[in-house]
Each structure stands twice: as C-alpha cells, then as structure tokens.
PDB file of C-alpha atoms in Angstrom:
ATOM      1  CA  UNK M   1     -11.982   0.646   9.146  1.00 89.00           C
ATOM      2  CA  UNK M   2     -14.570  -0.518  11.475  1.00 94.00           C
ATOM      3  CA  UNK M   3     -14.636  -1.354  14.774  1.00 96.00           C
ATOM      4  CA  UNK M   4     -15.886  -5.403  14.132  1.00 96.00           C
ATOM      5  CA  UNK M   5     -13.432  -5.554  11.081  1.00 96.00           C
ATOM      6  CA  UNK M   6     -10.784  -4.606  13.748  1.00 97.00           C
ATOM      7  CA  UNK M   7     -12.042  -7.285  16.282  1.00 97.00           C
ATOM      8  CA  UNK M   8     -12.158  -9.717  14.012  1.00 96.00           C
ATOM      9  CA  UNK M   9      -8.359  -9.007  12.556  1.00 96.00           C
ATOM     10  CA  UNK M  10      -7.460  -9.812  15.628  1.00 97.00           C
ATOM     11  CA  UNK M  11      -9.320 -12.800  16.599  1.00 96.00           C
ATOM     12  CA  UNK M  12      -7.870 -14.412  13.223  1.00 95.00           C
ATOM     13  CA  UNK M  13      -4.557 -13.937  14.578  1.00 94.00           C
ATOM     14  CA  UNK M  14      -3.369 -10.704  13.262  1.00 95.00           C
ATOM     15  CA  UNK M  15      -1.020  -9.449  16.093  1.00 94.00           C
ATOM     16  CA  UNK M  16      -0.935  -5.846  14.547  1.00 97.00           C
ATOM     17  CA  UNK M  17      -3.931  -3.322  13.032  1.00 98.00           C
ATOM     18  CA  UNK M  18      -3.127  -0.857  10.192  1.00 97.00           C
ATOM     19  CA  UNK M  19      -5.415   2.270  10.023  1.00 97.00           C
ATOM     20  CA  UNK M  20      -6.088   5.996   8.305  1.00 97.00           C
ATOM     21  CA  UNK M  21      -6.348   8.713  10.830  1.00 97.00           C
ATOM     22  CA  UNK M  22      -7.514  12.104  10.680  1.00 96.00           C
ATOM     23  CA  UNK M  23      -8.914  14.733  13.243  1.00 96.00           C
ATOM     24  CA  UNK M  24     -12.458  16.460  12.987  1.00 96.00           C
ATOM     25  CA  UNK M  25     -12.790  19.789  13.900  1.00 96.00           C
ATOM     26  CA  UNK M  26     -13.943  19.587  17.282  1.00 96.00           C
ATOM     27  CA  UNK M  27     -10.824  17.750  18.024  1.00 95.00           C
ATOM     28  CA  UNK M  28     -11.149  13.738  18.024  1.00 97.00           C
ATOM     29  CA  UNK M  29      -8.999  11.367  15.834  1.00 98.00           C
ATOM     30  CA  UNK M  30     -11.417   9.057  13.313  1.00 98.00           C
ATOM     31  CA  UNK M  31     -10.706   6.344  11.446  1.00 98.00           C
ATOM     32  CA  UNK M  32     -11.571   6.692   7.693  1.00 95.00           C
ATOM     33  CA  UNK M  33      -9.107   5.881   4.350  1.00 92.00           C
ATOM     34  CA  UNK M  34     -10.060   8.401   2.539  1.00 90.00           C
ATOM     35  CA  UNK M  35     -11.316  11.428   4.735  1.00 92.00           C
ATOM     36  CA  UNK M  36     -14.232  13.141   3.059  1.00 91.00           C
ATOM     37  CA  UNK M  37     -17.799  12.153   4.056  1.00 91.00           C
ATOM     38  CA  UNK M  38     -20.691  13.201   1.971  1.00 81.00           C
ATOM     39  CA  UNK M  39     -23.580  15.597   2.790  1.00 75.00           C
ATOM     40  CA  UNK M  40     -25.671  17.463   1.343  1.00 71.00           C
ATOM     41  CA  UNK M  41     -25.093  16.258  -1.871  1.00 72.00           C
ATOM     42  CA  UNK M  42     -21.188  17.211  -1.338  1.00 85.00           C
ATOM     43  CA  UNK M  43     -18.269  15.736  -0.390  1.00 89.00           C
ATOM     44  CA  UNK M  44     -16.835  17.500   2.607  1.00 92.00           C
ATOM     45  CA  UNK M  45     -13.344  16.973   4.481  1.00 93.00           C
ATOM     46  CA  UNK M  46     -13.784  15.281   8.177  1.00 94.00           C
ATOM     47  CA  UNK M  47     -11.377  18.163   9.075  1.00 93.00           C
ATOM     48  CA  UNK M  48     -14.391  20.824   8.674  1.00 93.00           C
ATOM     49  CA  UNK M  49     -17.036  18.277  10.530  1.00 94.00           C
ATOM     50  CA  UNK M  50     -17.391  17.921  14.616  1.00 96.00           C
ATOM     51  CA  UNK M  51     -17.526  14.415  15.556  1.00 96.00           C
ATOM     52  CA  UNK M  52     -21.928  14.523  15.740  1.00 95.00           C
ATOM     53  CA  UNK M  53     -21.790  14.943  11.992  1.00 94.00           C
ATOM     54  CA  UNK M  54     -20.215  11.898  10.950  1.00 94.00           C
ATOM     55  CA  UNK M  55     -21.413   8.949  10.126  1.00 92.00           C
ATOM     56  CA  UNK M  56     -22.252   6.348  12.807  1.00 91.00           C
ATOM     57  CA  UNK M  57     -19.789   3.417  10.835  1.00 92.00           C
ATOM     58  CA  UNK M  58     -16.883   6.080  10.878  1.00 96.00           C
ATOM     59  CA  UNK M  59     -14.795   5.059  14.842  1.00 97.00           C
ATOM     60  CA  UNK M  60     -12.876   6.824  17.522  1.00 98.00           C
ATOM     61  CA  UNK M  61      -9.134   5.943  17.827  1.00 98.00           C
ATOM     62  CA  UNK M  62     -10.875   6.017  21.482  1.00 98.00           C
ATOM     63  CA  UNK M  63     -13.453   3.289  20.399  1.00 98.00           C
ATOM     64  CA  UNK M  64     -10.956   0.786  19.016  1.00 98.00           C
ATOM     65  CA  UNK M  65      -8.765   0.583  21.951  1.00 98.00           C
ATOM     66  CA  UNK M  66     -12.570   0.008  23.736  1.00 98.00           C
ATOM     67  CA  UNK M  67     -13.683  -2.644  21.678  1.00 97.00           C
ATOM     68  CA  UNK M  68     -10.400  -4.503  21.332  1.00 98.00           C
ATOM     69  CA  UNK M  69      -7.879  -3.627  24.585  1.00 97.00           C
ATOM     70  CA  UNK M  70      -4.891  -2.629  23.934  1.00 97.00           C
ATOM     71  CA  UNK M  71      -2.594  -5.747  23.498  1.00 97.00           C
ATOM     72  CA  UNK M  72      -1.352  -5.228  19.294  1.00 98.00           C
ATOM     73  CA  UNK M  73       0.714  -3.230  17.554  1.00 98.00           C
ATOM     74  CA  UNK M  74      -1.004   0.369  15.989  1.00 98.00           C
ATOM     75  CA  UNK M  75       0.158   1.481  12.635  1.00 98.00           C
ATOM     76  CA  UNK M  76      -1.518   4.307  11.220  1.00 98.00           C
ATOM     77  CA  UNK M  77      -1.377   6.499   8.481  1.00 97.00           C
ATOM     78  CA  UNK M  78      -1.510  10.214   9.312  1.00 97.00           C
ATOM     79  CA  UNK M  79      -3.281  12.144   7.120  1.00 90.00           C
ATOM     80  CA  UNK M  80      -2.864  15.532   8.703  1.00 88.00           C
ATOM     81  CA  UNK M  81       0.307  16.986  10.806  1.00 90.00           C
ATOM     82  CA  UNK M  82      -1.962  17.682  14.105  1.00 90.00           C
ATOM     83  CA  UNK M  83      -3.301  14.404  14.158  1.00 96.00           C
ATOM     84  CA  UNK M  84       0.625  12.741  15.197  1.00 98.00           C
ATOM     85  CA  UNK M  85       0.437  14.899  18.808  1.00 97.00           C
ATOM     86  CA  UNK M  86      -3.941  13.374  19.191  1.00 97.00           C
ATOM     87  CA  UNK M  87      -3.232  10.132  18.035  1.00 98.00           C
ATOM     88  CA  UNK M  88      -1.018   9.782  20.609  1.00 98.00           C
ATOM     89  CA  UNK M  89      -2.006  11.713  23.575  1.00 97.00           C
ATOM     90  CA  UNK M  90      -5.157   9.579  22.887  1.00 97.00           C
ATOM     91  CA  UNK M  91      -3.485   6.553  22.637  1.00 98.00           C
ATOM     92  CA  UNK M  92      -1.760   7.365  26.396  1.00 97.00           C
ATOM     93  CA  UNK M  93      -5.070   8.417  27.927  1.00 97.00           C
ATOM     94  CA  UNK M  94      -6.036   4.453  26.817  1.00 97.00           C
ATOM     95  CA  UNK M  95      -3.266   2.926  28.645  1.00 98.00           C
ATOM     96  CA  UNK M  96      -2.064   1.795  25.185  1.00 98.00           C
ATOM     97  CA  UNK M  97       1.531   1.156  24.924  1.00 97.00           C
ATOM     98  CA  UNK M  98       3.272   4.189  22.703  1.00 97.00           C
ATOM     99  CA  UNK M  99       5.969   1.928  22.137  1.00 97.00           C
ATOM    100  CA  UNK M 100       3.700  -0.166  19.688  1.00 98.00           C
ATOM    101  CA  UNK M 101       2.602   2.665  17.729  1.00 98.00           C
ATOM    102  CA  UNK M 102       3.564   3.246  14.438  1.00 98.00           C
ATOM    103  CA  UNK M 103       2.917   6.931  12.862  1.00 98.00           C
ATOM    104  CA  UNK M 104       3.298   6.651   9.234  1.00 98.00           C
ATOM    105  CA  UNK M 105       3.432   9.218   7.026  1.00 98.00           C
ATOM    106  CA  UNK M 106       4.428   9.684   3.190  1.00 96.00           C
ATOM    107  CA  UNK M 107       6.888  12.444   3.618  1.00 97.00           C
ATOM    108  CA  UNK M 108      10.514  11.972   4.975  1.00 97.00           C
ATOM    109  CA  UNK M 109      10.463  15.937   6.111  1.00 97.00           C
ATOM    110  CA  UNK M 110       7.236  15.626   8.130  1.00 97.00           C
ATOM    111  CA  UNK M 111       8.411  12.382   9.786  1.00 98.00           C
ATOM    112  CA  UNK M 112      11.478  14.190  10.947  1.00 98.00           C
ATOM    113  CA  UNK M 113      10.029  17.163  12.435  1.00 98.00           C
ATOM    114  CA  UNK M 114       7.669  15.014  14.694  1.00 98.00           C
ATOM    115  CA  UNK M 115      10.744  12.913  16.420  1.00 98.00           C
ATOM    116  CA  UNK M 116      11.667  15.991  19.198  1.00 97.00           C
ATOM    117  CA  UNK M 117       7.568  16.054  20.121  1.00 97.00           C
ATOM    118  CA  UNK M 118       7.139  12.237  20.075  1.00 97.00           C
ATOM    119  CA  UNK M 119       9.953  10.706  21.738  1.00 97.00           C
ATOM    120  CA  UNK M 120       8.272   7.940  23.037  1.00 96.00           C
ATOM    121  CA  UNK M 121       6.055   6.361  19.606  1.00 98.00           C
ATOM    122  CA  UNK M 122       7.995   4.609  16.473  1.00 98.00           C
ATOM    123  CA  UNK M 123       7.775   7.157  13.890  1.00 98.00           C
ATOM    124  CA  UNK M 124       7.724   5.425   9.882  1.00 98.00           C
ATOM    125  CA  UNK M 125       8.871   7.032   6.639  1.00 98.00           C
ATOM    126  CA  UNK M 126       5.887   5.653   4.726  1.00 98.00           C
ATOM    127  CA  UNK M 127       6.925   5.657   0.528  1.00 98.00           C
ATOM    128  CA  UNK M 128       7.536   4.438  -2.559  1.00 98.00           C
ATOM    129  CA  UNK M 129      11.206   3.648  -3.830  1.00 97.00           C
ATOM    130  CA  UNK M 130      10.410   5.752  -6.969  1.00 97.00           C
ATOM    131  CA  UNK M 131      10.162   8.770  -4.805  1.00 97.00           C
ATOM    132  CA  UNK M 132      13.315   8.055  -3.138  1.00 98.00           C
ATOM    133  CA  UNK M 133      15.589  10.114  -5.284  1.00 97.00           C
ATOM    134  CA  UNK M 134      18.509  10.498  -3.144  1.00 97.00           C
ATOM    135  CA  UNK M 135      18.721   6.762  -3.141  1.00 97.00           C
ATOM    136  CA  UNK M 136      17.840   4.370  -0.840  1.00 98.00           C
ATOM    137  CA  UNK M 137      21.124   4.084   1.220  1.00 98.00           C
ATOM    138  CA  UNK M 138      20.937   7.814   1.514  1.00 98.00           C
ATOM    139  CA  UNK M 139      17.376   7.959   2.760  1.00 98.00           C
ATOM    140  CA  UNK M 140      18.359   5.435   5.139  1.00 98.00           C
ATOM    141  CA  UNK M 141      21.424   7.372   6.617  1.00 98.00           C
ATOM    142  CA  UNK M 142      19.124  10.625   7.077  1.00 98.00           C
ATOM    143  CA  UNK M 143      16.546   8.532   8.579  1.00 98.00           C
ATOM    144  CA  UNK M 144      18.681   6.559  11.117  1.00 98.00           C
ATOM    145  CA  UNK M 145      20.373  10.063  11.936  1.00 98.00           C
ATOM    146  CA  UNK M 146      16.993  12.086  12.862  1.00 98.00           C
ATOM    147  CA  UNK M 147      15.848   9.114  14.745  1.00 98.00           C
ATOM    148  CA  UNK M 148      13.131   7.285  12.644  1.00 98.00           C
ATOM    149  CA  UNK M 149      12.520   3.528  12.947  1.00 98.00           C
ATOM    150  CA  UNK M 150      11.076   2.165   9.903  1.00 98.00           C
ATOM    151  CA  UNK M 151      10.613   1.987   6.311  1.00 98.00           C
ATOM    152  CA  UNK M 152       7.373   1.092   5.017  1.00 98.00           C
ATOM    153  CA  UNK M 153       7.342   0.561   0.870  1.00 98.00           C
ATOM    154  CA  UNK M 154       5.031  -1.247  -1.057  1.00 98.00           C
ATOM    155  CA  UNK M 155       5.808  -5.179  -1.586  1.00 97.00           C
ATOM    156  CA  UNK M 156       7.458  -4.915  -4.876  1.00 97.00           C
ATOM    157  CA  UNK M 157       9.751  -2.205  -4.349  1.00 98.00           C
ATOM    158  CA  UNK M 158      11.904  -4.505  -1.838  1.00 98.00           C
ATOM    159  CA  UNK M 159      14.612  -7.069  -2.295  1.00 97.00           C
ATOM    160  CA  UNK M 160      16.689  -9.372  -0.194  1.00 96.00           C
ATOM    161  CA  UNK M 161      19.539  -6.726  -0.710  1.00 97.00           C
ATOM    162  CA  UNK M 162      17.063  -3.607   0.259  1.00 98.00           C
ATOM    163  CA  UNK M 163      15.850  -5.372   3.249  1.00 98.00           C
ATOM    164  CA  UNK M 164      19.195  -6.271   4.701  1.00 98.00           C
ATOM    165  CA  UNK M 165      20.371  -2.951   3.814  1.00 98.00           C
ATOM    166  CA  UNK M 166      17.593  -1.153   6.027  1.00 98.00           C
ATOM    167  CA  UNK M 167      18.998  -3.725   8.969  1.00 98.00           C
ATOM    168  CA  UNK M 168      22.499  -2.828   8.957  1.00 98.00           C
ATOM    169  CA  UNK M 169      21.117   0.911   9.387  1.00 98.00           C
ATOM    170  CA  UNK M 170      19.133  -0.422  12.429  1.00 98.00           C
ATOM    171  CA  UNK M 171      15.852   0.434  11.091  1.00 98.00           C
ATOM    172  CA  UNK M 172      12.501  -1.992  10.269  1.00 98.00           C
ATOM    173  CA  UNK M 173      11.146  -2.662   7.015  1.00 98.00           C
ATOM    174  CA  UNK M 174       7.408  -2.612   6.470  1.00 98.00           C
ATOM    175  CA  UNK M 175       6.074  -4.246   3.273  1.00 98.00           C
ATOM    176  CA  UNK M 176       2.066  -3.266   2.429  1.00 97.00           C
ATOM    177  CA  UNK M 177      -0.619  -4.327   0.112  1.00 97.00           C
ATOM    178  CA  UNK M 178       1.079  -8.249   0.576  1.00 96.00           C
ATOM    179  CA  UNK M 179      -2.698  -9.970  -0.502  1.00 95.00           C
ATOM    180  CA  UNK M 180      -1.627 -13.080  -1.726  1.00 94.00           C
ATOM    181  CA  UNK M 181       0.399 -15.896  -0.183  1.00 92.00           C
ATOM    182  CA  UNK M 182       2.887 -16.106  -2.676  1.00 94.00           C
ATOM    183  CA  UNK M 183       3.556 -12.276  -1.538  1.00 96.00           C
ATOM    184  CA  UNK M 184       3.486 -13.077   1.869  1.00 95.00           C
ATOM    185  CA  UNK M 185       5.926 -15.986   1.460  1.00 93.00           C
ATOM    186  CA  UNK M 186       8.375 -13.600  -0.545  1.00 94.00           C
ATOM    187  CA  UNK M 187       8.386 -11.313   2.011  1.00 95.00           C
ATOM    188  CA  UNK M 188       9.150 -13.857   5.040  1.00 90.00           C
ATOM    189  CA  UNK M 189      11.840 -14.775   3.127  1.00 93.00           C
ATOM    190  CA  UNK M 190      13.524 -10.988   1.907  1.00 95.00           C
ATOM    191  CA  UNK M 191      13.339 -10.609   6.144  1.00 96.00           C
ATOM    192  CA  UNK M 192      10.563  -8.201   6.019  1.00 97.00           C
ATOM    193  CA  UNK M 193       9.498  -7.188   9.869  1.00 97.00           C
ATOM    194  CA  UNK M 194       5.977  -6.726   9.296  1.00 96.00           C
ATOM    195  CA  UNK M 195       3.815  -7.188   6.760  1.00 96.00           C
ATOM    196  CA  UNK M 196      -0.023  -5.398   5.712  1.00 96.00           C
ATOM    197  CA  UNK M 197      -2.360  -7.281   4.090  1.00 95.00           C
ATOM    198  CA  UNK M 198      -6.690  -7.144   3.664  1.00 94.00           C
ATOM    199  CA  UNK M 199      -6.564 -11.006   4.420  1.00 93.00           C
ATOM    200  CA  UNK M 200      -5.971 -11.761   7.528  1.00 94.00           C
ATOM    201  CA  UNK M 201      -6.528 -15.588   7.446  1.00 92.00           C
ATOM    202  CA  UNK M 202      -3.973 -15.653   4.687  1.00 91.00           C
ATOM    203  CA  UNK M 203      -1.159 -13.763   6.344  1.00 91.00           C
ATOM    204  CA  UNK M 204      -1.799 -16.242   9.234  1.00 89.00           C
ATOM    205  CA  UNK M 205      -1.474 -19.174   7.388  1.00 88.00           C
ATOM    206  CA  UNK M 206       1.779 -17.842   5.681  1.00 84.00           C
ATOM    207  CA  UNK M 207       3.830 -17.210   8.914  1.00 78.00           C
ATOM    208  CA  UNK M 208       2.677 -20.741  10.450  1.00 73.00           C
TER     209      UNK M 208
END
C-alpha cells in the first residue's frame, strides 16, 4: 500500500490496483490494510487520527492518482460506510474515471444500500461462498436486481460452473489471493474477469 509499490504494479503491466481504504477523522481517504496505526505505545484506529498524525508511508487516495495518473482500474476495499461517498467524490475531483472503480465491500446489505448514492462507480459484493447461505444462484438474483456488478470470492471457492453462472446473471467475477501461476492459469481458464494477486510479474506472465 505504498505509493512506489503502486507505480511499480503498474509499470510491470498490471492494468488494475487493488487497495484498503479508510477515512481519518479530519476527512481524507488513506490507504492502509489493516487500519490502526500505533502511538503511544497503543494501537489506535485511523478513524480517530487527522491526516498530520499518520505515518509518512501511509498515502492519500489523492496521492496515488498523483503519482500514477489515472489510466487503471481502482478496486478497493471499504472498510468503513462513509468512506464509499470520499472515495469517490475524491476520485472525481482527480479526473479519474468512476466507471473503473470498484467499491468492495464484505457485506451484500451494505453494497446494496450504496447503489441509489453511487450511480455512476461499479459497486462489488466482496465474500466468501461459505457465507453465502442463501446459495449462490440466489445471491446472484438479489445482486443483479439491486444493481451490483460483481462478485469477488477467494480463488478456491469458484468453478467453471460458478463462473458461468455469475455471467448468465450479467455480473463479473473477481477471484483474489491468485499468487501462483498454476492459480492464475486456473482462473483464465474458469473465465474469471479479473484476477488479484501480490505478484505482479507472475500474473503478467500468465495472461501472455
């Protein structure tokens, strides 16, 4: 999640960046995984910190688009509801694209409630298929109906059959933690429309 990891995703050929967003208290989205930064001998929550008191390693949404244009595909993982509405008013005040923006997020319900005040970004039902207890045909009809575009699941909980089955609903399929090229070659083949993966050189090499 820095801003020269980032830069040099892309200059290995990685036409998409995947990210964890959150929004300090003084109103800027960040980009940190897990969210908590420590001081004072504590671990505090970048929700209760202004953007002064972080540290210097921890980006802007703002900063990225800076450093590398804005000519990829966004995902990001929201970690908190009010950072879907900054994410992307920031991402418009950029001149990025909406349209390439993914918001992920691991609950169906909170997914759904953002699609009337984000018409214009690609909204993600980020999960496991464990957690999909309704069933995965189900999920997909309540998705499709509330107007969400993708399904993001981890590598091993797809098949050919899942994959196609997202399709005929009209949706994407996302596939994450793909790290080795056996993975990534599975996945090209099941029809997966994007893939995330920490190597970028072998992702590359995979879709030549």
């Amino acid at each position: 999640n820095t801003l020269e990891a980032f830069a040099l995703a892309l200059r290995l050929g990685a036409n998409g960046l995947e990210t964890d967003a959150w929004t300090t208290s003084d109103g800027h989205v960040v980009l940190d995984h897990d969210g908590v930064v420590r001081k004072m001998a504590r671990n505090r929550p970048i929700s209760s910190l202004r953007l002064t008191e972080l540290p210097s390693h921890i980006p802007t949404l703002a900063a990225l688009f800076e450093k590398c244009g804005t000519n990829f595909d966004l995902s990001i993982d929201i970690k908190d509801e009010q950072t879907f509405a900054r994410t992307a008013e920031t991402a418009r005040n950029s001149g990025f694209d909406v349209s390439r923006l993914w918001l992920c997020h691991y609950s169906s319900a909170v997914v759904i409630s953002q699609r009337s005040l984000l018409p214009d970004v690609r909204l993600v039902d980020s999960t496991r298929l464990t957690r999909i207890k309704e069933g995965l045909e189900m999920r997909c009809a309540k998705l499709v109906a509330n107007g969400i575009d993708c399904l993001n699941m981890h590598h091993t909980d797809w098949t050919g059959g899942s994959t196609t089955l997202v399709h005929k609903f009209g949706m994407y399929a996302f596939g994450w933690d793909c790290q080795f090229d056996y993975v990534l070659s599975s996945s090209v083949r099941m029809g997966l429309d994007a893939v995330f993966s920490d190597h970028v050189d072998t992702m590359v090499e995979s879709y030549e």
